XYZ file of C-alpha atoms in Angstrom:
95
model
C 19.125 59.700 51.896
C 20.317 57.557 49.011
C 22.006 59.007 45.975
C 20.514 58.581 42.546
C 22.375 56.028 40.442
C 24.519 57.628 37.776
C 23.346 57.384 34.218
C 25.636 55.945 31.589
C 25.568 59.356 29.914
C 27.000 60.952 33.077
C 29.912 58.534 33.253
C 31.171 58.982 29.678
C 33.775 61.602 28.839
C 32.873 63.912 25.930
C 29.373 62.516 25.621
C 28.517 65.015 22.876
C 30.846 63.180 20.505
C 29.297 59.726 20.974
C 26.588 58.948 18.422
C 24.909 56.311 20.571
C 23.710 58.991 23.004
C 21.777 60.857 20.293
C 18.490 60.008 18.599
C 18.776 58.475 15.135
C 17.596 61.603 13.380
C 20.343 63.652 15.079
C 23.253 61.284 14.454
C 23.966 62.479 10.918
C 24.907 65.890 12.334
C 27.816 64.297 14.226
C 29.862 63.459 11.147
C 33.329 64.573 12.247
C 36.334 62.764 10.810
C 39.131 64.828 12.372
C 38.604 63.975 16.054
C 41.986 62.245 16.352
C 43.728 65.526 15.443
C 42.132 67.555 18.261
C 43.500 68.205 21.742
C 41.556 67.289 24.888
C 40.475 70.904 25.372
C 39.197 71.103 21.793
C 37.397 67.768 22.163
C 35.663 69.013 25.321
C 34.554 72.203 23.550
C 33.283 70.281 20.514
C 31.412 67.881 22.789
C 29.586 70.751 24.498
C 28.877 72.330 21.101
C 27.297 69.147 19.725
C 25.280 68.615 22.910
C 23.803 72.073 22.486
C 23.533 72.363 18.703
C 22.669 68.831 17.617
C 21.099 67.572 20.831
C 19.345 70.769 21.965
C 20.518 70.023 25.525
C 21.402 73.032 27.632
C 21.294 71.390 31.065
C 24.975 70.485 31.248
C 27.068 72.009 34.056
C 29.606 73.631 31.718
C 29.466 77.138 30.284
C 26.777 77.492 27.637
C 28.140 78.259 24.165
C 24.913 79.464 22.578
C 23.251 82.637 23.775
C 19.557 82.539 24.787
C 18.379 84.244 21.597
C 20.079 81.503 19.507
C 18.552 78.705 21.559
C 15.094 79.286 20.079
C 16.521 78.675 16.620
C 18.230 75.494 17.852
C 14.981 74.230 19.408
C 13.084 75.060 16.195
C 15.630 73.177 14.067
C 15.468 70.210 16.410
C 11.657 70.147 16.302
C 11.550 70.411 12.515
C 14.046 67.522 12.208
C 11.793 65.437 14.454
C 8.726 66.244 12.319
C 10.440 65.534 8.993
C 8.993 62.480 7.235
C 12.439 61.250 6.140
C 13.653 61.254 9.738
C 10.480 59.530 10.917
C 11.212 56.791 8.397
C 14.798 56.491 9.712
C 13.445 55.976 13.240
C 11.322 53.053 12.037
C 14.075 51.248 10.132
C 15.713 48.391 11.941
C 19.422 49.028 11.308
């Protein structure tokens, strides 16, 4: 039985802090200018937070920060950002 090749996302440390792993309409939520002042533990926590809150991804192996009743709100916010005409325009631009 062969193992599945690892994704680039799986090989990066603190993937929730890297803008290139998020869709264009989610990247503006990752505007954090104080990352160099945080410890490794705080960076790991913030990475998980952004994966859940901005990315609406709850399939990571770490402890989930948001409770199930808050996840519906996160999914709704994510869906409304995807439907927004301004964000649809940002997806089409060739930056």
